[in-house]
Short mmCIF file of C-alpha atoms in Angstrom, two decimals:
data_model
loop_
_atom_site.label_atom_id
_atom_site.label_comp_id
_atom_site.label_asym_id
_atom_site.label_seq_id
_atom_site.Cartn_x
_atom_site.Cartn_y
_atom_site.Cartn_z
CA MET A 1100 -22.84 -5.18 40.85
CA GLN A 1101 -20.40 -7.09 38.67
CA THR A 1102 -22.70 -6.75 35.67
CA ARG A 1103 -22.86 -2.95 36.11
CA VAL A 1104 -19.08 -2.61 36.20
CA ILE A 1105 -18.63 -4.72 33.05
CA ALA A 1106 -21.19 -2.61 31.16
CA VAL A 1107 -19.32 0.57 32.03
CA ALA A 1108 -16.02 -1.02 31.04
CA VAL A 1109 -17.25 -1.95 27.56
CA GLN A 1110 -18.35 1.61 26.91
CA ASN A 1111 -15.26 3.22 28.40
CA PRO A 1112 -12.18 1.11 29.15
CA GLY A 1113 -10.49 4.07 30.80
CA ILE A 1114 -13.25 4.26 33.41
CA ALA A 1115 -13.17 0.49 33.79
CA GLY A 1116 -9.47 0.57 34.54
CA ASN A 1117 -9.98 3.23 37.19
CA LEU A 1118 -12.79 1.22 38.76
CA ALA A 1119 -10.76 -1.94 38.74
CA CYS A 1120 -7.80 -0.30 40.40
CA ARG A 1121 -9.43 2.18 42.77
CA ILE A 1122 -12.70 0.71 44.07
CA PRO A 1123 -12.56 1.28 47.83
CA PHE A 1124 -13.62 -1.59 50.06
CA THR A 1125 -16.05 0.74 51.82
CA SER A 1126 -17.55 2.29 48.69
CA PRO A 1127 -21.12 3.45 49.28
CA GLN A 1128 -22.14 2.04 45.89
CA ILE A 1129 -21.28 -1.53 46.88
CA GLY A 1130 -21.57 -1.30 50.63
CA THR A 1131 -19.55 -3.56 52.85
CA ALA A 1132 -19.20 -6.51 50.51
CA SER A 1133 -16.99 -9.43 51.31
CA LEU A 1134 -13.41 -9.52 50.06
CA PRO A 1135 -14.08 -12.34 47.51
CA ALA A 1136 -17.01 -10.39 46.11
CA LEU A 1137 -14.88 -7.27 45.73
CA ARG A 1138 -12.14 -9.26 44.06
CA SER A 1139 -14.74 -10.70 41.69
CA VAL A 1140 -15.94 -7.20 40.81
CA GLN A 1141 -12.39 -6.00 40.29
CA SER A 1142 -11.51 -9.03 38.16
CA GLY A 1143 -14.61 -8.54 36.02
CA ALA A 1144 -13.76 -4.90 35.44
CA LEU A 1145 -10.20 -5.77 34.44
CA ARG A 1146 -11.42 -8.42 32.01
CA ALA A 1147 -13.84 -5.95 30.47
CA PHE A 1148 -11.09 -3.35 30.27
CA SER A 1149 -8.76 -5.76 28.48
CA CYS A 1150 -11.51 -6.87 26.11
CA ALA A 1151 -12.57 -3.34 25.24
CA ARG A 1152 -9.00 -2.25 24.55
CA GLU A 1153 -8.79 -4.93 21.86
CA HIS A 1154 -11.69 -3.33 19.98
CA SER A 1155 -11.31 -0.19 17.88
CA ASP A 1156 -14.53 1.55 18.92
CA VAL A 1157 -13.08 3.41 21.87
CA VAL A 1158 -14.53 6.57 23.37
CA SER A 1159 -12.67 8.91 25.64
CA SER A 1160 -14.27 9.69 28.98
CA GLN A 1161 -14.34 13.36 28.06
CA ARG A 1162 -16.46 12.72 24.97
CA LEU A 1163 -18.67 10.32 26.93
CA ARG A 1164 -19.55 13.06 29.37
CA ARG A 1165 -20.32 15.44 26.52
CA LYS A 1166 -22.57 13.23 24.37
CA PRO A 1167 -24.36 9.89 24.65
CA PRO A 1168 -21.84 7.08 24.09
CA GLN A 1169 -23.82 5.30 21.40
CA HIS A 1170 -23.44 8.32 19.07
CA GLU A 1171 -19.79 9.17 19.65
CA PHE A 1172 -17.79 6.07 18.82
CA ILE A 1173 -14.53 6.99 17.06
CA ARG A 1174 -11.46 5.10 15.97
CA PRO A 1175 -8.45 5.05 18.31
CA LEU A 1176 -5.60 7.29 17.24
CA SER A 1177 -1.92 6.59 17.57
CA SER A 1178 0.23 8.85 19.71
CA SER A 1179 1.48 10.61 16.58
CA SER A 1180 -2.04 11.33 15.35
CA ARG A 1181 -3.80 12.86 18.36
CA LYS A 1182 -4.49 16.19 16.70
CA LEU A 1183 -6.17 14.96 13.55
CA ASP A 1184 -9.00 16.95 12.03
CA ASN A 1185 -12.52 15.65 12.53
CA PHE A 1186 -14.38 14.11 9.63
CA SER A 1187 -17.98 13.19 8.96
CA SER A 1188 -18.73 9.57 9.78
CA THR A 1189 -21.52 9.51 7.20
CA ALA A 1190 -19.41 10.53 4.22
CA THR A 1191 -18.32 7.41 2.36
CA LEU A 1192 -16.07 6.66 -0.57
CA GLU A 1193 -14.18 3.78 -2.10
CA SER A 1194 -12.22 4.00 1.17
CA THR A 1195 -13.73 6.18 3.87
CA PRO A 1196 -11.70 7.64 6.75
CA SER A 1197 -13.56 5.48 9.26
CA GLU A 1198 -12.78 2.33 7.26
CA ALA A 1199 -9.24 3.35 6.39
CA GLY A 1200 -8.59 4.26 10.01
CA THR A 1201 -8.58 0.61 11.10
CA LEU A 1202 -4.82 0.26 10.79
CA ASN A 1203 -2.86 -1.60 13.41
CA GLU A 1204 0.88 -1.61 13.92
CA ALA A 1205 1.30 -4.99 12.23
CA GLU A 1206 -0.42 -3.77 9.06
CA LEU A 1207 1.70 -0.63 8.96
CA ALA A 1208 4.91 -2.58 9.55
CA ASP A 1209 4.10 -4.98 6.69
CA LEU A 1210 3.51 -2.25 4.12
CA ALA A 1211 5.65 -2.75 1.04
CA VAL A 1212 5.66 -1.73 -2.62
CA ASP A 1213 7.36 -3.94 -5.22
CA GLY A 1214 9.05 -5.88 -2.45
CA GLN A 1215 10.60 -2.76 -0.90
CA VAL A 1216 9.83 -1.96 2.73
CA ILE A 1217 8.23 1.45 3.20
CA SER A 1218 10.05 4.00 5.34
CA LYS A 1219 8.51 5.19 8.61
CA GLU A 1220 8.04 8.68 7.18
CA THR A 1221 6.01 7.34 4.26
CA ARG A 1222 4.03 5.02 6.56
CA ASP A 1223 3.16 7.91 8.88
CA LEU A 1224 2.09 10.02 5.91
CA TYR A 1225 0.02 7.15 4.53
CA GLU A 1226 -1.71 6.61 7.85
CA GLY A 1227 -2.40 10.34 8.25
CA VAL A 1228 -3.96 10.61 4.80
CA LEU A 1229 -6.24 7.64 5.44
CA ARG A 1230 -7.38 9.22 8.69
CA GLY A 1231 -8.30 12.44 6.93
CA ASN A 1232 -5.62 14.56 8.59
CA ARG A 1233 -5.47 17.82 6.63
CA ARG A 1234 -1.80 18.37 7.39
CA SER A 1235 -0.95 14.91 6.06
CA VAL A 1236 -3.08 15.52 2.96
CA SER A 1237 -1.24 18.78 2.29
CA LYS A 1238 2.17 17.16 2.80
CA ALA A 1239 1.21 14.30 0.48
CA ILE A 1240 0.10 16.67 -2.28
CA THR A 1241 3.27 18.71 -1.87
CA LEU A 1242 5.24 15.48 -2.18
CA VAL A 1243 3.55 14.38 -5.42
CA GLU A 1244 4.02 17.88 -6.86
CA SER A 1245 7.76 17.85 -6.21
CA SER A 1246 10.12 17.20 -9.11
CA LEU A 1247 13.09 16.12 -6.99
CA PRO A 1248 14.08 12.49 -7.75
CA ALA A 1249 14.04 11.48 -4.07
CA HIS A 1250 10.60 12.98 -3.59
CA ARG A 1251 9.34 11.35 -6.76
CA ALA A 1252 10.41 7.92 -5.53
CA GLN A 1253 8.69 8.49 -2.19
CA SER A 1254 5.54 9.82 -3.85
CA HIS A 1255 5.37 6.77 -6.12
CA GLN A 1256 5.45 4.50 -3.07
CA LEU A 1257 2.77 6.56 -1.32
CA LEU A 1258 0.49 6.65 -4.37
CA SER A 1259 0.88 2.89 -4.86
CA LEU A 1260 -0.20 2.29 -1.26
CA LEU A 1261 -3.16 4.65 -1.58
CA LEU A 1262 -4.21 3.04 -4.85
CA GLN A 1263 -4.11 -0.40 -3.23
CA ARG A 1264 -6.26 0.90 -0.39
CA LEU A 1265 -8.79 2.57 -2.70
CA SER A 1266 -9.13 -0.55 -4.83
CA ARG A 1267 -10.08 -2.75 -1.88
CA PRO A 1268 -13.74 -3.85 -1.68
CA SER A 1269 -15.60 -1.62 0.75
CA ARG A 1270 -17.06 -3.10 3.91
CA THR A 1271 -19.61 -0.28 3.99
CA ALA A 1272 -22.79 -1.19 2.18
CA SER A 1273 -23.89 2.43 1.86
CA ARG A 1274 -20.69 3.72 0.27
CA ARG A 1275 -20.87 6.04 -2.71
CA THR A 1276 -18.45 6.48 -5.56
CA SER A 1277 -16.47 9.70 -5.51
CA PHE A 1278 -17.48 12.48 -7.88
CA ARG A 1279 -14.78 14.44 -9.71
CA ILE A 1280 -16.00 17.71 -11.21
CA GLY A 1281 -13.86 20.09 -13.27
CA PHE A 1282 -14.75 23.76 -13.67
CA THR A 1283 -13.48 26.01 -16.43
CA GLY A 1284 -14.59 29.31 -17.91
CA PRO A 1285 -13.39 32.70 -19.16
CA PRO A 1286 -11.65 35.06 -16.73
CA GLY A 1287 -14.06 37.09 -14.62
CA VAL A 1288 -16.92 34.62 -14.84
CA GLY A 1289 -16.77 34.02 -11.08
CA LYS A 1290 -15.40 30.48 -10.86
CA SER A 1291 -14.01 30.90 -7.35
CA THR A 1292 -17.15 32.67 -6.13
CA PHE A 1293 -19.34 29.91 -7.54
CA ILE A 1294 -17.21 27.13 -6.04
CA GLU A 1295 -17.23 28.90 -2.66
CA ALA A 1296 -21.04 29.20 -2.66
CA PHE A 1297 -21.66 25.77 -4.17
CA GLY A 1298 -19.18 24.00 -1.90
CA ASN A 1299 -20.62 25.55 1.27
CA TRP A 1300 -24.14 24.64 0.13
CA LEU A 1301 -23.11 21.01 -0.43
CA VAL A 1302 -21.40 20.79 2.95
CA GLU A 1303 -24.29 22.39 4.81
CA THR A 1304 -27.28 20.78 3.09
CA GLN A 1305 -26.07 17.63 1.29
CA ASN A 1306 -23.63 16.21 3.86
CA ARG A 1307 -20.81 16.09 1.31
CA ARG A 1308 -17.09 16.26 2.01
CA ILE A 1309 -15.56 18.69 -0.49
CA ALA A 1310 -11.97 18.95 -1.68
CA VAL A 1311 -11.12 21.87 -3.96
CA LEU A 1312 -7.96 21.81 -6.08
CA ALA A 1313 -7.73 25.38 -7.33
CA VAL A 1314 -5.07 25.90 -9.97
CA ASP A 1315 -3.63 29.41 -10.21
CA PRO A 1316 -1.68 30.65 -13.25
CA SER A 1317 2.10 30.84 -12.91
CA SER A 1318 4.25 33.62 -14.27
CA SER A 1319 5.95 32.71 -17.54
CA ARG A 1320 8.97 34.85 -16.49
CA THR A 1321 9.49 34.06 -12.80
CA GLY A 1322 7.38 30.92 -12.38
CA GLY A 1323 5.70 32.46 -9.33
CA SER A 1324 2.00 32.30 -8.50
CA ILE A 1325 -0.23 34.38 -6.21
CA LEU A 1326 -2.31 31.38 -4.99
CA GLY A 1327 -5.22 33.62 -4.05
CA ASP A 1328 -8.01 31.06 -4.39
CA LYS A 1329 -7.89 30.07 -0.74
CA THR A 1330 -8.35 33.72 0.19
CA ARG A 1331 -11.33 34.03 -2.13
CA MET A 1332 -12.83 30.85 -0.64
CA ASP A 1333 -12.45 31.99 2.95
CA LYS A 1334 -15.57 30.37 4.42
CA LEU A 1335 -15.20 27.09 2.53
CA SER A 1336 -11.54 26.75 3.49
CA ARG A 1337 -12.53 26.95 7.17
CA ALA A 1338 -15.40 24.46 6.90
CA GLU A 1339 -14.87 21.24 8.87
CA ASN A 1340 -15.78 18.95 5.95
CA ALA A 1341 -13.95 20.88 3.23
CA TYR A 1342 -10.37 21.16 2.08
CA VAL A 1343 -9.08 23.86 -0.27
CA ARG A 1344 -5.69 23.47 -1.93
CA PRO A 1345 -4.37 26.22 -4.24
CA THR A 1346 -1.73 24.97 -6.66
CA PRO A 1347 0.40 26.82 -9.25
CA SER A 1348 -0.02 25.65 -12.82
CA GLY A 1349 3.74 25.75 -13.31
CA GLY A 1350 3.26 26.79 -16.92
CA THR A 1351 1.57 23.50 -17.77
CA LEU A 1352 -0.85 23.67 -20.68
CA GLY A 1353 -4.38 22.55 -20.03
CA GLY A 1354 -5.21 24.91 -17.18
CA VAL A 1355 -4.24 22.38 -14.51
CA ALA A 1356 -1.11 21.51 -12.57
CA ARG A 1357 1.15 18.70 -13.73
CA ASN A 1358 0.20 16.37 -10.87
CA THR A 1359 -3.47 17.26 -10.42
CA GLN A 1360 -4.57 13.68 -11.06
CA GLU A 1361 -2.36 12.36 -8.25
CA ALA A 1362 -3.68 15.09 -5.94
CA ILE A 1363 -7.22 13.89 -6.71
CA MET A 1364 -6.24 10.38 -5.61
CA VAL A 1365 -4.82 11.70 -2.33
CA CYS A 1366 -8.04 13.62 -1.58
CA GLU A 1367 -10.18 10.57 -2.31
CA ALA A 1368 -8.05 8.40 -0.04
CA ALA A 1369 -8.57 11.00 2.71
CA GLY A 1370 -12.33 10.49 2.44
CA TYR A 1371 -13.41 13.48 0.35
CA ASP A 1372 -16.28 12.24 -1.79
CA THR A 1373 -16.67 15.31 -4.03
CA ILE A 1374 -13.57 16.72 -5.74
CA PHE A 1375 -13.68 20.13 -7.43
CA VAL A 1376 -10.86 21.04 -9.81
CA GLU A 1377 -10.78 24.67 -10.91
CA SER A 1378 -8.70 25.48 -14.00
CA VAL A 1379 -6.98 28.79 -14.63
CA GLY A 1380 -9.30 29.68 -17.50
CA VAL A 1381 -10.61 28.68 -20.88
CA GLY A 1382 -8.61 28.69 -24.08
CA GLN A 1383 -7.62 26.61 -27.05
CA SER A 1384 -5.39 24.30 -25.04
CA GLU A 1385 -7.40 24.24 -21.80
CA VAL A 1386 -8.83 20.77 -22.41
CA ILE A 1387 -6.58 18.47 -20.35
CA LEU A 1388 -8.83 19.04 -17.34
CA ALA A 1389 -11.63 17.17 -19.11
CA ASP A 1390 -9.32 14.14 -19.17
CA MET A 1391 -8.98 14.12 -15.37
CA VAL A 1392 -12.54 14.48 -14.10
CA ASP A 1393 -15.87 12.69 -14.34
CA MET A 1394 -17.87 15.78 -15.27
CA TYR A 1395 -16.59 18.81 -17.17
CA VAL A 1396 -18.49 22.02 -16.35
CA LEU A 1397 -18.21 25.27 -18.31
CA LEU A 1398 -19.09 28.45 -16.41
CA VAL A 1399 -20.19 31.40 -18.53
CA PRO A 1400 -21.47 34.90 -17.66
CA PRO A 1401 -24.77 36.37 -18.86
CA ALA A 1402 -24.02 37.75 -22.32
CA GLY A 1403 -25.15 37.75 -25.93
CA GLY A 1404 -24.07 35.69 -28.90
CA ASP A 1405 -20.59 37.23 -28.91
CA GLU A 1406 -19.75 35.35 -25.72
CA LEU A 1407 -20.89 32.08 -27.24
CA GLN A 1408 -18.66 32.68 -30.24
CA GLY A 1409 -15.72 33.48 -27.97
CA ILE A 1410 -15.71 29.99 -26.46
CA LYS A 1411 -13.62 27.58 -28.52
CA ARG A 1412 -15.58 24.84 -30.23
CA GLY A 1413 -13.13 22.28 -28.82
CA ILE A 1414 -14.20 23.24 -25.30
CA MET A 1415 -17.89 23.09 -26.15
CA GLU A 1416 -17.50 19.57 -27.54
CA LEU A 1417 -16.09 18.36 -24.22
CA VAL A 1418 -18.47 19.92 -21.69
CA ASP A 1419 -21.12 17.90 -19.89
CA LEU A 1420 -22.86 20.91 -18.36
CA VAL A 1421 -22.94 24.65 -19.05
CA VAL A 1422 -23.68 26.82 -16.01
CA VAL A 1423 -24.67 30.44 -16.57
CA ASN A 1424 -23.43 32.28 -13.47
CA LYS A 1425 -24.53 35.67 -12.05
CA ALA A 1426 -28.21 34.98 -12.81
CA ASP A 1427 -29.50 37.63 -10.41
CA GLY A 1428 -30.63 41.25 -10.34
CA GLU A 1429 -30.49 43.10 -13.62
CA LEU A 1430 -28.54 40.27 -15.24
CA GLU A 1431 -31.21 37.63 -14.67
CA SER A 1432 -33.01 38.27 -17.96
CA GLN A 1433 -29.73 38.11 -19.85
CA ALA A 1434 -28.87 34.88 -18.00
CA ILE A 1435 -32.13 33.30 -19.16
CA ARG A 1436 -31.40 34.31 -22.74
CA THR A 1437 -27.83 33.01 -22.51
CA GLN A 1438 -29.06 29.71 -21.12
CA THR A 1439 -31.43 29.35 -24.07
CA ASP A 1440 -28.62 30.15 -26.54
CA TYR A 1441 -26.36 27.46 -25.06
CA ARG A 1442 -29.14 24.90 -25.01
CA SER A 1443 -29.65 25.47 -28.71
CA ALA A 1444 -25.93 25.32 -29.44
CA LEU A 1445 -25.49 22.07 -27.51
CA MET A 1446 -28.22 20.40 -29.55
CA TYR A 1447 -26.04 20.62 -32.67
CA LEU A 1448 -22.97 19.09 -31.03
CA PRO A 1449 -22.54 15.30 -30.95
CA PRO A 1450 -22.75 13.89 -27.39
CA LEU A 1451 -19.62 12.41 -25.87
CA ASN A 1452 -21.42 9.17 -25.05
CA LYS A 1453 -24.84 7.63 -25.48
CA TYR A 1454 -25.70 7.91 -21.78
CA TRP A 1455 -25.74 11.69 -21.47
CA ARG A 1456 -26.54 14.75 -23.56
CA PRO A 1457 -24.99 18.03 -22.35
CA ARG A 1458 -27.33 20.53 -20.71
CA ALA A 1459 -27.37 24.19 -19.68
CA THR A 1460 -28.56 25.67 -16.41
CA ARG A 1461 -28.23 28.98 -14.56
CA VAL A 1462 -27.37 29.87 -10.97
CA SER A 1463 -26.71 32.82 -8.69
CA SER A 1464 -23.66 32.49 -6.48
CA LEU A 1465 -24.85 35.41 -4.33
CA SER A 1466 -28.41 34.29 -3.58
CA ARG A 1467 -27.72 30.55 -4.09
CA ALA A 1468 -30.68 30.39 -6.44
CA GLY A 1469 -30.43 27.45 -8.82
CA LEU A 1470 -27.77 25.56 -6.85
CA ASP A 1471 -30.22 22.77 -5.98
CA SER A 1472 -31.23 22.38 -9.63
CA CYS A 1473 -27.58 22.40 -10.71
CA TRP A 1474 -26.68 19.71 -8.18
CA SER A 1475 -29.66 17.57 -9.22
CA THR A 1476 -28.44 17.69 -12.81
CA MET A 1477 -24.93 16.72 -11.73
CA LEU A 1478 -26.24 13.80 -9.67
CA GLU A 1479 -28.33 12.64 -12.62
CA PHE A 1480 -25.19 12.64 -14.77
CA HIS A 1481 -23.19 10.79 -12.15
CA ARG A 1482 -25.89 8.20 -11.64
CA ALA A 1483 -26.16 7.54 -15.38
CA MET A 1484 -22.39 7.11 -15.68
CA VAL A 1485 -22.11 4.79 -12.68
CA GLU A 1486 -25.09 2.58 -13.54
CA SER A 1487 -24.02 2.17 -17.16
CA GLY A 1488 -20.42 1.38 -16.23
CA GLU A 1489 -19.21 4.29 -18.35
CA LEU A 1490 -17.64 6.02 -15.35
CA GLN A 1491 -15.30 3.11 -14.68
CA ARG A 1492 -14.40 2.81 -18.37
CA LYS A 1493 -13.79 6.56 -18.61
CA ARG A 1494 -11.48 6.57 -15.60
CA GLY A 1495 -9.60 3.64 -17.07
CA ARG A 1496 -9.00 5.56 -20.31
CA GLN A 1497 -7.95 8.61 -18.31
CA ASN A 1498 -5.41 6.54 -16.36
CA VAL A 1499 -3.82 5.27 -19.57
CA ARG A 1500 -3.53 8.78 -21.01
CA ALA A 1501 -2.13 10.01 -17.69
CA MET A 1502 0.53 7.30 -17.93
CA TRP A 1503 1.67 8.60 -21.32
CA ARG A 1504 1.70 12.18 -20.04
CA GLN A 1505 3.88 11.07 -17.16
CA ILE A 1506 6.21 9.27 -19.57
CA GLY A 1507 6.61 12.44 -21.60
CA ASP A 1508 7.19 14.60 -18.53
CA GLU A 1509 9.71 12.15 -17.06
CA LEU A 1510 11.67 11.89 -20.31
CA ILE A 1511 11.88 15.67 -20.62
CA GLY A 1512 12.96 15.95 -16.98
CA ARG A 1513 15.70 13.35 -17.41
CA LEU A 1514 16.85 14.95 -20.63
CA LYS A 1515 17.22 18.36 -18.95
CA ARG A 1516 19.19 16.80 -16.08
CA SER A 1517 21.54 14.88 -18.37
CA ASN A 1518 25.18 15.96 -18.23
CA VAL A 1519 25.62 15.04 -21.92
CA VAL A 1520 22.73 17.25 -22.97
CA GLU A 1521 23.95 20.07 -20.78
CA GLY A 1522 27.30 19.95 -22.53
CA LEU A 1523 25.71 20.07 -25.99
CA MET A 1524 23.01 22.60 -25.23
CA GLY A 1525 25.10 25.75 -25.28
CA THR A 1526 26.74 25.02 -28.63
CA LEU A 1527 23.56 23.84 -30.34
CA GLU A 1528 21.52 26.76 -29.04
CA ASP A 1529 24.04 29.19 -30.51
CA LYS A 1530 23.93 27.41 -33.89
CA VAL A 1531 20.12 27.33 -33.90
CA ARG A 1532 19.99 31.00 -32.90
CA SER A 1533 22.31 31.99 -35.74
CA GLY A 1534 20.46 29.85 -38.28
CA GLU A 1535 23.41 27.57 -38.90
CA VAL A 1536 21.48 24.45 -37.75
CA ALA A 1537 17.78 23.79 -38.05
CA ALA A 1538 15.86 23.35 -34.81
CA GLY A 1539 14.66 19.88 -35.83
CA ARG A 1540 18.18 18.69 -36.60
CA ALA A 1541 19.45 20.03 -33.25
CA ALA A 1542 16.65 18.19 -31.45
CA ASP A 1543 17.61 14.93 -33.20
CA VAL A 1544 21.25 15.32 -32.15
CA ILE A 1545 20.28 15.98 -28.52
CA LEU A 1546 17.93 13.00 -28.40
CA GLU A 1547 20.44 10.64 -30.00
CA ARG A 1548 23.23 11.63 -27.63
CA PHE A 1549 20.86 11.43 -24.66
CA LEU A 1550 19.69 7.92 -25.56
CA GLU A 1551 23.26 6.75 -26.11
CA ASP A 1552 24.22 7.99 -22.67
CA GLU A 1553 21.04 6.72 -20.98
CA TRP A 1554 21.26 3.17 -22.29
CA LYS A 1555 25.05 3.02 -22.77
CA GLY A 1556 24.84 2.15 -26.42
CA PRO A 1557 23.83 3.61 -29.78
CA VAL A 1558 20.11 3.57 -30.43
CA GLY A 1559 18.79 3.81 -33.94
CA ARG A 1560 15.75 5.73 -35.02
CA ASP A 1561 13.69 2.56 -35.04
CA GLY A 1562 14.38 2.16 -31.29
CA ARG A 1563 16.43 -1.07 -31.65
#
């Protein structure tokens, strides 16, 4: 009898505790055993209960009744994280939710960045992101997108913690490296429709966990944005293993938001192994996205040679894959011809690296025809980049360029907040407007006065 009670306790400590505390002396399961025997049973159950509570593979009695225990082991959640979203236990990453979820109170209390103790709010947010909590992921992305100095300091601490976690060696042998894919294309090509169909197909058939960072254009006058991508991706946004985040571009050139790269890191830390980034459209300056993702995909509609000429050569030189969308119905023949045209055009462009030559394929977002072939091509690209080591080198170069972009953005932000600059701005703007002072000379004056105020001393043009 004692062996049976211990077995139950290991699988469900809650049941074990109840057995240990409430076994009646006249229970029909154990008959009229002697008092020492009953005490032995009760003691064994309590020991098993205490032992099982020390392990992290705990299963609630409710879930045990619903499914066999050997298939439903989940990580214990803290009292502040009882309503976390479910995640797939088979989806792996540099740091999967199941791995990242093994956080105890001592680890959380010892979290620090540059010798500074992390606040409870940041620790709770960090823990929620690692557990794959959608609300925590959304709050973290909102935090990194904020331009307020206090929020920036908190976001830097959070990102440092997430980066440390992602860089740890994985204990999961079957883990897979995340895949960052950027989508661009002319307006009306059906980017959102394609991502909706493709994302659902990956979730349903390929067991992927998808995060979509959809960047919507912001008004140049009011700065507002409609953020309608989540509405257009209705089914994908409700999928259990998908997360859709619309973000305003904020007027940033490049078709992406200013902090898209940090948002990608947050999604990867939350366990999403496939990251889609949708830009606002294609144009002469819409190339920064290619510097944030592993694979740059250009979506084009079925059309003739005029469409090919309308795409900037700079974009074509950066793409890894051209996808002809709307290849169905009456447009299918045109899609085949367009695919052939792009294949020929790509042959005359130098490849970005020696491990991959850009290709062209066609799909139908309505019938899902060609999605399997498109995904196979993407996986072939990803495999070639990972095995050659080019993916790691490429991400390293992207991180360095992101650092310089952040330096530029931070300097401009500090300059605009400077009291000295604010005092000069009105007078200099009037002189530039009237033609009395050249714009370049006014910029030099502002920078010199700003640097003098920032570093409390005159700074020459050579920076010394």
